[in-house]
């Protein structure tokens, strides 16, 4: 019998107890273990289970609730009706209906990114399902666990051309979701639904997390079930393995490094390993950069922070990591993609040892030859690594880091490119200046989302994310609109924390109708919408690529009044045009406590920090 196999109603099951300090998906701040405890096998009681007669839909909802689900984000429709009616009737669940199914997926994604739990979205057959796709792709690209349900014609009608049928014989929804999920299947009989659900949950929440999709014929939900197998421990593993000898080699190389640097990727956040990373940095006196997507997983105000490496990144990170000094580079959950490596610059390799940690073996050694590969969960491996380094120090090994001999890195405006624009009194305000103003009033526990565009480059480069704050961006797939709507889901997941969305006017107009969802449910997100009256990134990039001719279509033919749109949706709104005005607007929004929009009218001629991206685009075009 495997460690996690079902006991078939017996009272005892073999259950693995994971090492102290490894991931507990139900808390966001996890303890840092001082010494690891080996995995041990114990006998634990599993509550005896009695067969319960019920409908399949009740069985399904019980699985979700046992995984901590409290919200279902969906637009109901005929072929989803039994599921939606059951959700609405269930007091433990809330059905949140957005204005567009893409919004449903974005809401679920934001909820999941912040809570670390699986979130649920659903769309009815046909267009309801296809509208979900982009949002699901964003979750897939960034490793966000999500349960996606789509409706389907009744099983007896499949293949006959039923209304909105989306089966193999028609527009095949299951196939469409396959490349953007870890599992996509049509449930073909009521008896097999629980099997599919367990498999979907196991895959969504193991290894690199991600979305899963089930397509369910409408008649199956009401069928009777005697299902008894529910306990998550019995159908999905929580153990995380790693190669201890490889970890020991990494520990030795890191402690012996004179100029150790850590490049932290978004895998750190997915694994909830921020505190463990901080413990390692303390032990090694290392310097730390993050990938753009992982902005803030190590506090950017820390004296050891190099800032961001790659697109819109910081000079300290680039000069240090591409310089000659670094002898040991440790990448943690960073995909080493084009955007974070300056088009895979070979100088990223350190002089002695490249240590690469990733949960996905396919990422190891993909773009750079690796000296010490570490495959597994970032939190589990960092716990083990910290333990080995402690042991080496206890046994007398010296810590070789020489960073302390160097002058401290600049902080304040000197750290950034185009520093003069950060203090500019120009009207309308520069994109850099309002972000400096925002830092003054951004709460210590703020959750910040960015959308995609030129404003994203300003957010990445010019906003400092400090200890306690968090930053999210869907850079994997890079869909506009995600950073506008996902924060609503985030605010539901973290009702006690202020949530900000720093977005562009283009993103806002693409998905902004779903601010109505925040207005209806009084969900307190503060949107700061940078209005430059255009798709700024397209305008600036096209100008650079053509040597001076911007794409005219990127500029709006009529200005969009963002604040007026927000007010029409019943949302408090203000306009900011001058330096120094934003602080009051933010304080007011925080005081009011509901959803709020602050439209910042900026000088659109200010070029965002897009140098590296434009260079690599130009490189591809030349090729
Ligand atoms: C769904 C989608 N369509 C197109 C793009 C390509 N794209 C990236 S940013 C952008 C324009 C963003 O405009 P805005 O939100 O106003 O940001 P700005 O560049 O002006 O700051 C476009 C078209 C995308 N990333 N996602
Ligand atoms: Mg714009």
GROMACS .gro file of C-alpha atoms in nm, residues 288 290 295-308 314 409-412 415-416 439 442 444 463-469:
model
   33
  288UNK     CA    1   1.991   3.931  -0.359
  290UNK     CA    2   1.476   3.909  -0.793
  295UNK     CA    3   0.959   4.167  -0.728
  296UNK     CA    4   0.935   4.206  -0.352
  297UNK     CA    5   0.992   3.842  -0.246
  298UNK     CA    6   1.304   3.989  -0.087
  299UNK     CA    7   1.241   4.340   0.054
  300UNK     CA    8   1.373   4.598  -0.191
  301UNK     CA    9   1.456   4.841   0.090
  302UNK     CA   10   1.699   4.590   0.246
  303UNK     CA   11   2.062   4.707   0.215
  304UNK     CA   12   2.151   4.372   0.053
  305UNK     CA   13   1.885   4.402  -0.218
  306UNK     CA   14   2.018   4.446  -0.571
  307UNK     CA   15   1.664   4.511  -0.697
  308UNK     CA   16   1.538   4.348  -1.015
  314UNK     CA   17   1.807   4.795  -1.162
  409UNK     CA   18   2.470   5.020  -0.244
  410UNK     CA   19   2.293   5.351  -0.307
  411UNK     CA   20   1.940   5.389  -0.179
  412UNK     CA   21   1.691   5.668  -0.248
  415UNK     CA   22   1.936   5.389  -0.717
  416UNK     CA   23   1.711   5.449  -1.016
  439UNK     CA   24   0.554   5.525  -0.153
  442UNK     CA   25   0.153   5.297   0.074
  444UNK     CA   26   0.329   4.859   0.531
  463UNK     CA   27   0.823   5.155  -0.685
  464UNK     CA   28   1.006   5.010  -0.386
  465UNK     CA   29   0.833   4.707  -0.233
  466UNK     CA   30   0.935   4.696   0.133
  467UNK     CA   31   0.926   4.428   0.400
  468UNK     CA   32   0.565   4.321   0.468
  469UNK     CA   33   0.434   4.440   0.132
   0.00000   0.00000   0.00000
